[in-house]
XYZ file of C-alpha atoms in Angstrom:
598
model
C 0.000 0.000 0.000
C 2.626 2.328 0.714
C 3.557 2.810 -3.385
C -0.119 3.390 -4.200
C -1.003 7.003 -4.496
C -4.249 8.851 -5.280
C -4.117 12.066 -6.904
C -6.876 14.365 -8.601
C -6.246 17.155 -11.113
C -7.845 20.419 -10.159
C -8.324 23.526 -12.113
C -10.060 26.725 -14.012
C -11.983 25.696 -16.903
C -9.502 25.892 -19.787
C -6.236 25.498 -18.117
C -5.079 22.409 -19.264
C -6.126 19.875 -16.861
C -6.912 17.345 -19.894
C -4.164 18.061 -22.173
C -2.137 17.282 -18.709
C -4.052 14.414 -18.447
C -2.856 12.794 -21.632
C 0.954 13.564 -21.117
C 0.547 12.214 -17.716
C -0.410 8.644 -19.314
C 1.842 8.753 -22.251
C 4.622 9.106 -19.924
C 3.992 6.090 -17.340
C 3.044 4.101 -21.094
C -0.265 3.583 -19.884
C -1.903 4.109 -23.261
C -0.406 2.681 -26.621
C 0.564 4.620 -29.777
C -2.505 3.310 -31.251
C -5.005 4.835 -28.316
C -3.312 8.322 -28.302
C -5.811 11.311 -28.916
C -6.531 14.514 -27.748
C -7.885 14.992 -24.549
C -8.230 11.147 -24.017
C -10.274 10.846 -21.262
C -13.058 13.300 -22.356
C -15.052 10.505 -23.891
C -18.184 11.709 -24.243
C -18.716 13.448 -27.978
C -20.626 16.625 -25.685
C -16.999 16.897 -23.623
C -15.101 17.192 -27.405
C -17.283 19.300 -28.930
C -17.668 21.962 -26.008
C -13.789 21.497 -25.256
C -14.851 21.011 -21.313
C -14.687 18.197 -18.830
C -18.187 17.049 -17.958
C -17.457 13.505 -16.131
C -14.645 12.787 -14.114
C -12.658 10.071 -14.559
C -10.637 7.627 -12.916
C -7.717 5.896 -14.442
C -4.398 3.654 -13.234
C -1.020 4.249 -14.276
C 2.362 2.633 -13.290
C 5.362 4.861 -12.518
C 9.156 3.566 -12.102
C 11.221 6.262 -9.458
C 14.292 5.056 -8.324
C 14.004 1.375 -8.795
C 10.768 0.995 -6.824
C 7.487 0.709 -8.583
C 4.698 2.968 -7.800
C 0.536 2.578 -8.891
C -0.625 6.030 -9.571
C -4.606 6.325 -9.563
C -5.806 9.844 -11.325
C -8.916 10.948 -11.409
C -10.019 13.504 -13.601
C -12.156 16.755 -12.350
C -13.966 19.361 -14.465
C -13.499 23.004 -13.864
C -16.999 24.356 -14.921
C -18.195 26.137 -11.946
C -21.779 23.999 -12.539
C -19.572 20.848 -11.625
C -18.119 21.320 -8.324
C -20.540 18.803 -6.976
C -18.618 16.526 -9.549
C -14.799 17.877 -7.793
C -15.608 17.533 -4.548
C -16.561 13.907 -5.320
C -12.646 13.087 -6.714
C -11.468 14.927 -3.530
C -13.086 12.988 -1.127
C -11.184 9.697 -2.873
C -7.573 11.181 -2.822
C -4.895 12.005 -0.632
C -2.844 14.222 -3.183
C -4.092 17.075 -5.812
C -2.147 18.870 -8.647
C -3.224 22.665 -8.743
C -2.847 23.604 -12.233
C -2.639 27.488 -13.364
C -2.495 28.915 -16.645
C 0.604 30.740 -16.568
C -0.871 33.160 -19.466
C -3.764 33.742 -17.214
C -3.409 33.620 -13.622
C -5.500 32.069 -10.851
C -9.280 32.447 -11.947
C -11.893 32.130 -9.276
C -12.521 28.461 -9.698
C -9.245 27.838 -9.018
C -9.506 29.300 -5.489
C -12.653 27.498 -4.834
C -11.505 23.998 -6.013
C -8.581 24.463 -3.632
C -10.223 25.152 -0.353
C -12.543 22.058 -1.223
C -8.791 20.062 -1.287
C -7.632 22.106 1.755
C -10.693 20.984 3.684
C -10.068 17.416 2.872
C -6.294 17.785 4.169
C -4.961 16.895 0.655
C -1.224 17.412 -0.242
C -1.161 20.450 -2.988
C 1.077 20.213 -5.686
C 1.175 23.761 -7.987
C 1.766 23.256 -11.456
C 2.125 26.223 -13.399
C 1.098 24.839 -17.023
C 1.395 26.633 -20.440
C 4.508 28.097 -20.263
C 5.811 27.966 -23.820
C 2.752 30.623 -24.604
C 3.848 33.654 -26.062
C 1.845 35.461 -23.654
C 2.924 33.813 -20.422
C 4.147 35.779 -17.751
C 5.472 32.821 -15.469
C 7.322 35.300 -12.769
C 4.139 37.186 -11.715
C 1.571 33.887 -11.824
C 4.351 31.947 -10.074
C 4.133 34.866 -7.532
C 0.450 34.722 -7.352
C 0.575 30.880 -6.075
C 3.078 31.837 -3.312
C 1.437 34.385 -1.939
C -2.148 31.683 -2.098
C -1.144 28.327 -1.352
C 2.145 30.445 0.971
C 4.592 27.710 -0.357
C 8.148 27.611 -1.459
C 8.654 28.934 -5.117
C 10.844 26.242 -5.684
C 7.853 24.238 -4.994
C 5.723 25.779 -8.065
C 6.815 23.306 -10.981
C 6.949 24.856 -14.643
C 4.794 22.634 -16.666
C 3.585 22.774 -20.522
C 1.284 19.834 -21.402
C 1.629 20.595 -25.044
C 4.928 20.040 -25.548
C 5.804 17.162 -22.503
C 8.196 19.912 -20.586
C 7.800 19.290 -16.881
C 5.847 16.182 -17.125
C 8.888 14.047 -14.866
C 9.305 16.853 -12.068
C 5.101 15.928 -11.841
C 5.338 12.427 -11.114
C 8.846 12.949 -9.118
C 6.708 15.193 -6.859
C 3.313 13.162 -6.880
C 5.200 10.326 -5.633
C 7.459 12.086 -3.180
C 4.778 14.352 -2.029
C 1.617 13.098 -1.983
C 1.243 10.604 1.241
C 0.588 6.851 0.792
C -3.026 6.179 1.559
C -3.686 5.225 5.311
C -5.741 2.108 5.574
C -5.846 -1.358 7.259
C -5.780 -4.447 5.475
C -7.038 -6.472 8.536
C -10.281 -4.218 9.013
C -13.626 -5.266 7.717
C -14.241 -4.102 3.924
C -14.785 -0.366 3.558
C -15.048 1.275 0.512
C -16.925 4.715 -0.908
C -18.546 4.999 -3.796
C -17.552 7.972 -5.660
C -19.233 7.095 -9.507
C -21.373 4.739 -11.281
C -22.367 4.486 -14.600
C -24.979 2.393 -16.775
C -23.754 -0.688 -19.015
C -26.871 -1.876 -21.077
C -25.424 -5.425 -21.423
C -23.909 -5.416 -17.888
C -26.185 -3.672 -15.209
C -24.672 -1.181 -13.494
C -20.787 -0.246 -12.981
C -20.159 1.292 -9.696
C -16.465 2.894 -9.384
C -15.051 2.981 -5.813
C -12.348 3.627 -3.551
C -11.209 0.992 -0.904
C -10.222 2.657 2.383
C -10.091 -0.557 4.760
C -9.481 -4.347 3.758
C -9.966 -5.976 0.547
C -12.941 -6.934 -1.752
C -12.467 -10.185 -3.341
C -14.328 -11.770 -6.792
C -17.305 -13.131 -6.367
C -17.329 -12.234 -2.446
C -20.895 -11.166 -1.133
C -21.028 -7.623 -0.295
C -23.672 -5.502 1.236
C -24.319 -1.306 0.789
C -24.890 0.315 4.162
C -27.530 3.076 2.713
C -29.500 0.756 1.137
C -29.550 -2.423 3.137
C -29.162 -4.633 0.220
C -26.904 -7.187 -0.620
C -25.168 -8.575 -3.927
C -22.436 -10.769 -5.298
C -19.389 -9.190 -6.076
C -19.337 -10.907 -10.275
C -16.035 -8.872 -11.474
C -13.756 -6.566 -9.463
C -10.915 -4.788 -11.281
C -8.713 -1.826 -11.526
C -9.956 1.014 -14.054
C -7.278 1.362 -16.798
C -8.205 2.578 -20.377
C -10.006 -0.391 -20.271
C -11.101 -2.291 -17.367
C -8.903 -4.702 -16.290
C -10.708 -7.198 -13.566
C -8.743 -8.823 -10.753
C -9.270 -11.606 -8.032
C -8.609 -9.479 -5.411
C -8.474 -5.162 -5.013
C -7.058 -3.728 -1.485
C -7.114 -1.266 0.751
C -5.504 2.081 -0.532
C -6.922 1.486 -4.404
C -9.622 3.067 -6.958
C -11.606 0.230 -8.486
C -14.760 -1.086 -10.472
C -16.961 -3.293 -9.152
C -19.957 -5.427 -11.510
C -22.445 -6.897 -9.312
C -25.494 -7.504 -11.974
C -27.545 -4.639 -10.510
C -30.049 -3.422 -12.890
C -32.437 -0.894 -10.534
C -30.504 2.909 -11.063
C -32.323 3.571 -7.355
C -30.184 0.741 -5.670
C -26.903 2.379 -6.416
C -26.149 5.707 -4.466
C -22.843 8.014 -4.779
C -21.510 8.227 -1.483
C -22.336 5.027 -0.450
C -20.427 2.549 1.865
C -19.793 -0.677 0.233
C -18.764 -3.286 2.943
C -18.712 -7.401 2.985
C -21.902 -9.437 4.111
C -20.317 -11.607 6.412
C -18.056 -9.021 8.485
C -20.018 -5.729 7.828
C -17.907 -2.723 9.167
C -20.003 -0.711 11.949
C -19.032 2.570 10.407
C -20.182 4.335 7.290
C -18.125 7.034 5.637
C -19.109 10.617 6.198
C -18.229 13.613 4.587
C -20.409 13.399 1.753
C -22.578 16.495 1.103
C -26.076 15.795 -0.118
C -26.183 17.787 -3.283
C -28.371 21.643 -3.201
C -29.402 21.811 -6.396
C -29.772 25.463 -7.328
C -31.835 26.131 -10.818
C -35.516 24.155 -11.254
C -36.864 23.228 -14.833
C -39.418 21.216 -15.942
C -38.482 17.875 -18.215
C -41.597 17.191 -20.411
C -41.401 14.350 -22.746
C -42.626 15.351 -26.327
C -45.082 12.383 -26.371
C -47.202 11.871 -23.110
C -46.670 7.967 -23.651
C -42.960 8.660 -23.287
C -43.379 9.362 -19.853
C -42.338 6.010 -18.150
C -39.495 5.780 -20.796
C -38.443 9.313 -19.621
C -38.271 8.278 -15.921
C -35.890 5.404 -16.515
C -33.892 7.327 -18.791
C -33.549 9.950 -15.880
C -32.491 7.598 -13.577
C -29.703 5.889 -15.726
C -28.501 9.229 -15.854
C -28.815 10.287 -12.549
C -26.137 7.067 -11.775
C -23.653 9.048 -13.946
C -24.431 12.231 -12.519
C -25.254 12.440 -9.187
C -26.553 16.098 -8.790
C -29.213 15.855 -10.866
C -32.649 15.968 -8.731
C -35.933 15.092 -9.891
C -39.658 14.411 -9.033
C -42.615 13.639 -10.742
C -45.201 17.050 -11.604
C -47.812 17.556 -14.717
C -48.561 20.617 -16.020
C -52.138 21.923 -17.521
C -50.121 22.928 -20.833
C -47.645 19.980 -21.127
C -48.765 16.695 -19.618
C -46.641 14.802 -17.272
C -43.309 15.303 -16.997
C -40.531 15.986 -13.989
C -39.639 19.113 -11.850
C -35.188 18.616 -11.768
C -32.940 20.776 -9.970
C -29.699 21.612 -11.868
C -26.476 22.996 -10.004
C -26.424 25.868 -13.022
C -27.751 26.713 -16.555
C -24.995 24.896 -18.363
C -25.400 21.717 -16.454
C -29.207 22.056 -17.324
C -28.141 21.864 -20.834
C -26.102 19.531 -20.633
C -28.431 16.904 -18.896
C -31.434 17.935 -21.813
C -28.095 17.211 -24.676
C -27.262 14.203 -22.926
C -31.140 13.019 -22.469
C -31.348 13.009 -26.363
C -27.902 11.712 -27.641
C -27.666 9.006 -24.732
C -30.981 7.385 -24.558
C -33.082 9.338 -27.842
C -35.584 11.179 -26.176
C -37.017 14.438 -27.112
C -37.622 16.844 -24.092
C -39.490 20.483 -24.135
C -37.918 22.367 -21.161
C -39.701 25.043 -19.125
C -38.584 28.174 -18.282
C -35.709 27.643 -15.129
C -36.140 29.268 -11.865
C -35.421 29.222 -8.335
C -36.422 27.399 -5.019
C -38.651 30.461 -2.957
C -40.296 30.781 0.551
C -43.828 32.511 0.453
C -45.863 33.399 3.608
C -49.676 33.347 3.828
C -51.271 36.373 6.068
C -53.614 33.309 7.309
C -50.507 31.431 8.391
C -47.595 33.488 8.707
C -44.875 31.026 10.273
C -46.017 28.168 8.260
C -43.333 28.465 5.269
C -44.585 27.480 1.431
C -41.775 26.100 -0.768
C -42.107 27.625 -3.823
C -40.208 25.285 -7.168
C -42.946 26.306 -9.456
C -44.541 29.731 -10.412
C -47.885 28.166 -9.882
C -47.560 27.155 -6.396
C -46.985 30.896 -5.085
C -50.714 31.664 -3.373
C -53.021 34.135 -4.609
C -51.387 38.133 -4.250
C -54.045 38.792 -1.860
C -53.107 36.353 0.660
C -49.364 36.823 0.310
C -47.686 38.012 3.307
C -44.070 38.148 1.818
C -41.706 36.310 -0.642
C -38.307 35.202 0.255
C -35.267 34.639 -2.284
C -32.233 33.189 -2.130
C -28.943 34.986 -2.157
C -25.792 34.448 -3.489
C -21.961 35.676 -2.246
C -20.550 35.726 -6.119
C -17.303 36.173 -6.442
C -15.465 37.645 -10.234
C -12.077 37.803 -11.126
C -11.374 40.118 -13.858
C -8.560 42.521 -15.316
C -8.890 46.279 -13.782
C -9.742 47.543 -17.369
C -13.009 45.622 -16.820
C -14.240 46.509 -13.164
C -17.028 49.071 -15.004
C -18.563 46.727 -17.152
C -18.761 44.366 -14.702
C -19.935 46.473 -11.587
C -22.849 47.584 -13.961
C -23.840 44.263 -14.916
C -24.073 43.127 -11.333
C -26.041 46.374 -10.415
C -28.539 45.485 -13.066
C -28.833 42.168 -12.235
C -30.142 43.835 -8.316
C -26.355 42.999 -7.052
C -24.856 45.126 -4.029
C -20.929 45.266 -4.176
C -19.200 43.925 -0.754
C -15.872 44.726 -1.099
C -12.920 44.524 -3.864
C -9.731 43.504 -3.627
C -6.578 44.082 -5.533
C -5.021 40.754 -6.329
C -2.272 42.585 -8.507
C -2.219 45.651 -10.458
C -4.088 44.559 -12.936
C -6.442 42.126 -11.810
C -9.649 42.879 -9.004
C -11.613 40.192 -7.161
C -15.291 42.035 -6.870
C -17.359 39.987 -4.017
C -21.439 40.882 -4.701
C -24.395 39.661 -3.099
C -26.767 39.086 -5.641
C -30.128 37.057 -5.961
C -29.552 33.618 -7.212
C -32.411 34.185 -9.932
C -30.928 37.148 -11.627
C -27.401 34.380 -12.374
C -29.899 31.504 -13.443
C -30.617 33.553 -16.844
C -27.898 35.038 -19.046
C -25.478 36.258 -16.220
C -22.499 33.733 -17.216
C -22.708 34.644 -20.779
C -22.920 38.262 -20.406
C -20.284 38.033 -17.570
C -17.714 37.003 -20.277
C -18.959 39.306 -23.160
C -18.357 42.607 -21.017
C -14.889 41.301 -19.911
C -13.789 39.803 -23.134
C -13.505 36.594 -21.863
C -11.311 37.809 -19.011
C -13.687 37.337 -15.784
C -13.798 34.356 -14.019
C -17.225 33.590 -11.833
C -17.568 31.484 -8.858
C -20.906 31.532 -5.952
C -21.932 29.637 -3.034
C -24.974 30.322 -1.211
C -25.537 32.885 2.016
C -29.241 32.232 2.500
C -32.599 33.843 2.153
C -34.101 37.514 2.015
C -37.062 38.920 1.400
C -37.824 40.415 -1.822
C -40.675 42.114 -3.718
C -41.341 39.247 -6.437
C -44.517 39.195 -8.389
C -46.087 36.123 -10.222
C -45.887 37.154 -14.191
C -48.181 34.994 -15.874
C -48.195 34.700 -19.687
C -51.704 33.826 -21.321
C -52.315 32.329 -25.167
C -55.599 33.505 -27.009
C -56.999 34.172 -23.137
C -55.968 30.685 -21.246
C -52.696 30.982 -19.375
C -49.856 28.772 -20.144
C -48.284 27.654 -16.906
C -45.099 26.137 -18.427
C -44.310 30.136 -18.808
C -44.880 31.467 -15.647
C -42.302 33.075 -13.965
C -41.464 34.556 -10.910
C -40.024 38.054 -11.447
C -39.056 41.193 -9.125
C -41.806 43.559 -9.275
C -39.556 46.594 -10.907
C -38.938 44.000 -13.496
C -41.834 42.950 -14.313
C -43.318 45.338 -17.018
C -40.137 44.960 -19.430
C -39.444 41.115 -18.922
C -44.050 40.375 -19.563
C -43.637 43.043 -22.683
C -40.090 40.827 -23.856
C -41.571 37.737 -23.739
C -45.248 38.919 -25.673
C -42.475 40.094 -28.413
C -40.586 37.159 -28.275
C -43.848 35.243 -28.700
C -44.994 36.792 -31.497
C -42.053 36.018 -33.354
C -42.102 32.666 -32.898
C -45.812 31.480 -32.944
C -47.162 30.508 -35.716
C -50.460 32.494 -37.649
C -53.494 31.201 -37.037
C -56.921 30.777 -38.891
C -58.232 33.654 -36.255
C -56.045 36.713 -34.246
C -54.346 35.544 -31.225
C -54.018 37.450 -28.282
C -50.189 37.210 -26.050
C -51.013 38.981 -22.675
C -48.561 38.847 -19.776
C -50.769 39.052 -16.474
C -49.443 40.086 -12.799
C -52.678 38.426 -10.894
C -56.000 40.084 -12.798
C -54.158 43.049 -14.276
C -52.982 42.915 -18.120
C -49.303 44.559 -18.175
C -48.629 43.330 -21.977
C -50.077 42.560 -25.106
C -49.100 42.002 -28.917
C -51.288 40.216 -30.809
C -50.790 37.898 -33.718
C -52.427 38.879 -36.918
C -54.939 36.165 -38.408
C -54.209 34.765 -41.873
C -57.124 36.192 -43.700
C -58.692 34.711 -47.062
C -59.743 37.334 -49.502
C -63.460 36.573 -49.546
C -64.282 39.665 -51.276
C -62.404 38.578 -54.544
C -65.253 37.580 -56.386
C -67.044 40.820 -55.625
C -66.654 43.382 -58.228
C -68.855 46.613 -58.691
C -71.862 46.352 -57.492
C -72.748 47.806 -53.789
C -70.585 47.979 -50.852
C -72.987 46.883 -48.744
C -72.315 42.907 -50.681
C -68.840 42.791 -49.769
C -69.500 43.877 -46.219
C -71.861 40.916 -45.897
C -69.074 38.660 -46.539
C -66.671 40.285 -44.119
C -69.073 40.175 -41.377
C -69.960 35.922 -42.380
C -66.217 35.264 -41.919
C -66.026 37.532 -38.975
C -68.642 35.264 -36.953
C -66.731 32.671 -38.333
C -63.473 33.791 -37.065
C -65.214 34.220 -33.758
C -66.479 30.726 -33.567
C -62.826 29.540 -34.323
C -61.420 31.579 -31.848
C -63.567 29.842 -28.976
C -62.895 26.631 -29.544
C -59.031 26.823 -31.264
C -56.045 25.763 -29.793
C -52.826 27.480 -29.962
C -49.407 25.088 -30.446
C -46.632 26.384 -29.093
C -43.272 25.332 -30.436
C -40.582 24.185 -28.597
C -38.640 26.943 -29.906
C -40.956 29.419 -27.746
C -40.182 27.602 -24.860
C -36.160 28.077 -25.217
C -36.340 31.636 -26.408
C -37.880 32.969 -22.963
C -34.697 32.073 -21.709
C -32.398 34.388 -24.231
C -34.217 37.248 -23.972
C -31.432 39.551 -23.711
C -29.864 38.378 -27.149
């Protein structure tokens, strides 16, 4: 055990964490000629595509220093803010962590925040200052900005570029001299977290895990404390490019474990796995249950879909544990799921990965927040609001509580006014700023969390060129003025486009989204009215112009009096058509609410 170490890669989005992943393999010869590619363990076609780390993932490597061989276990961690749920899963199953900085860029704000999730698990730190054959790299002044955050040696900094291979020895040297050996015992009863799983149609389901005490043997029968249940252990291995299975894993490794399982609900992240015979007493803590910040509702395209939607949902779920859902139905859409997302982009990634995984077709509502409402009938009984529609009547409403965000941006000082007004107009209130250097600012806001569900990311990078880096955690709730806009079609309201909006707000975003509608609706046989409501009282309205036939064609000369009899027939008719037509809304309609700004 003591030449096994577990590391984890940690990082800004875009600093090199998979490009360092690949040099890290090619070096120990853990991949072939033949299986080299470009950022090699971003499988997934969505990860290639976007050029970000969705998953993470776990792979073994074997390193020769000084004679003695060593078994290296990375695992892989994205650096989208939306994914931190994701990090501070790989933390919890290693002892060691390389911080990796863009020496062309600096320490971004998910750096900072991936690091005190390390620090609070103890983990060893190892700086890596990566891309620093760039042209633009300025390797002095970052190298200057890790001392002063991590307070290390700057001997201990190592100059990295995964590009071109330079640096890629000192890494291992120092991941094996460094990071600590893990700390288990062999003769303890079998303990071992589960940090992933993911879905095998032939096999059942995978579940990836770390051992911390004794061993877990083939075909052994193993129980999972959360659960209760128990299962026979069919194929244990170790997780190289491919899986490689073993008789026997122990204490101190990263493994896979097959046990036939085929329910998604029976495996849980977090878990304890432990044997059936000599169950260990303890499970292991430390794993947060996930808060999941944005709500959406998942409709399936075709009601009968439904049940095929749920299990696809819950294969998923396996792969990505902080994804939340429960069953609701909605007047306008049929049955579907209320999910909680950790951000926007993980929202769309979950909808992408719905359809390219498993083929089904999903109409997403408009996102929004969790709220608190009060009732003047019951004022300390607290209503959880995760829909517009649940938020009682305005006359009854005592007050609406929000939830608040401390948001912290990283950005050059040429950028502090485009980003100050951007957080004022999205109802922020500056806390303090700091001078990291001379050129670049850490602003600290407090902001509500439903101005950031939006647009605020995208806008964030468009006023700072690219150069501000975003990172939030939550502070809690406060009361706000919010008002229930409510969006009605031809005179019935549409309750898949309700949305919860401050009440100084409200006027532009209801007159936005009529516009937007109008656009996108189709014509109709009769006009069609697009009214945004606050309670009873109309605050918008554009209407959409009825395809007309020209009836009066086939009058010519003759008295007006004939051509105004056929107006009027096809005006009852109209009229008639009105009462009883429908209006389809494409799913387009439903998506453009949310870009309203572009």
């Amino acid at each position: 055990m003591k030449n096994i170490r577990n590391f984890c890669i940690i990082a800004h989005i875009d600093h090199g964490k998979s490009t360092l992943a690949d040099r890290l393999l090619e070096f120990t010869g853990a991949i072939t000629e033949r299986e080299k590619q470009d950022q090699l363990l971003d499988n997934m076609d969505l990860e290639r595509e976007r050029g970000i780390t969705i998953k993470s993932h776990a792979i073994q490597m074997y390193y020769n220093h000084n004679g003695e061989d060593y078994v290296l276990n990375l695992i892989d961690t994205p650096g989208h803010v939306d994914f931190s749920y994701e990090v501070s899963r790989s933390i919890a199953a290693c002892e060691g962590a390389l911080l990796v900085v863009d020496a062309a860029q600096s320490i971004q704000a998910q750096t900072i925040s991936n690091l005190y999730l390390a620090l609070e698990n103890d983990l060893e730190i190892i700086p890596v200052l990566n891309k620093v054959d760039l042209p633009s790299a300025n390797p002095q002044e970052v190298t200057d900005d890790i001392v002063d955050l991590l307070g290390c040696k700057e001997e201990e900094v190592i100059p990295a570029s995964a590009k071109t291979g330079l640096g890629i020895e000192d890494i291992l040297e120092a991941i094996v001299e460094r990071v600590p050996s893990p700390s288990g015992n062999l003769s303890k009863p079998l303990q071992a977290l589960i940090f992933d799983s993911v879905y095998n149609p032939f096999r059942g389901i995978e579940t990836y895990f770390r051992v911390i005490d004794g061993s877990i043997k083939k075909n052994q029968k193993i129980k999972f404390l959360a659960t209760g249940k128990s299962y026979d252990a069919d194929e244990v291995g170790t997780l190289n490019l491919k899986q490689s299975p073993k008789q026997e894993i122990f204490a101190g490794d990263v493994g896979y474990l097959i046990t036939g399982i085929k329910e998604a609900k029976e495996v849980k992240v977090g878990d304890t796995i432990t044997g059936f015979e000599n169950p260990t007493q303890d499970a292991i803590s430390g794993f947060e249950d996930v808060k999941p910040m944005v709500f959406a509702g998942i409709y399936p395209v075709d009601t009968e879909d439904y049940e095929e939607l749920r299990g696809a949902m819950e294969k998923l779920q396996l792969n990505d544990a902080s994804l939340v859902f429960v069953p609701e139905s909605s007047a306008a859409l049929g049955f579907g799921f209320r999910c909680g997302f950790l951000g926007m982009l993980h929202m769309e990634i979950v909808q992408e990965r719905l359809e390219r995984e498993f083929g089904m077709t999903v109409i997403t509502t408009v996102p929004n927040v969790s709220y608190h409402a009060y009732s003047k009938k019951h004022p300390d009984d607290i209503i959880l609001v995760n829909n517009p529609s649940d938020l009682p009547d305005p006359s009854f409403l005592d007050k609406v509580e929000e939830p608040f965000i401390k948001a912290s941006i990283i950005t050059k000082s040429d950028f502090i006014g485009n980003v100050m007004s951007l957080c004022i107009e999205k109802r922020g209130v500056i806390k303090s700023q700091t001078y990291l250097t001379t050129s670049r600012v850490e602003l600290i806001f407090d902001m509500p969390l439903a101005e950031i569900v939006f647009d605020f990311y995208d806008r964030l990078k468009t006023v700072s060129k690219g150069y501000a880096s975003f990172d939030y955690s939550p502070i809690g709730l406060q009361q706000s003025k919010l008002v229930r806009v409510d969006i009605l079609l031809n005179a019935k309201p549409v309750d898949a486009l309700s949305a919860l909006i401050h009440a100084d707000n409200a006027y532009r975003v209801g007159k936005k989204i009529c516009e937007k509608l109008k656009e996108l609706i189709p014509r109709q046989q009769f006009d069609v009215p697009i009214q945004a409501a606050i309670g009873t009282k109309i605050i918008a309205r554009e209407t959409i112009k009825a395809l007309r036939k020209d009836v009066t064609a086939k009058c010519y000369g003759g008295d007006i009096t004939r051509k105004r009899k056929l107006l009027e027939k096809q005006k009852k008719g109209k009229k008639r058509m009105r009462q009883v037509g429908s209006v389809e809304i494409p799913q387009e309609a439903f998506m453009a609410v949310l870009k309203l700004n572009d």
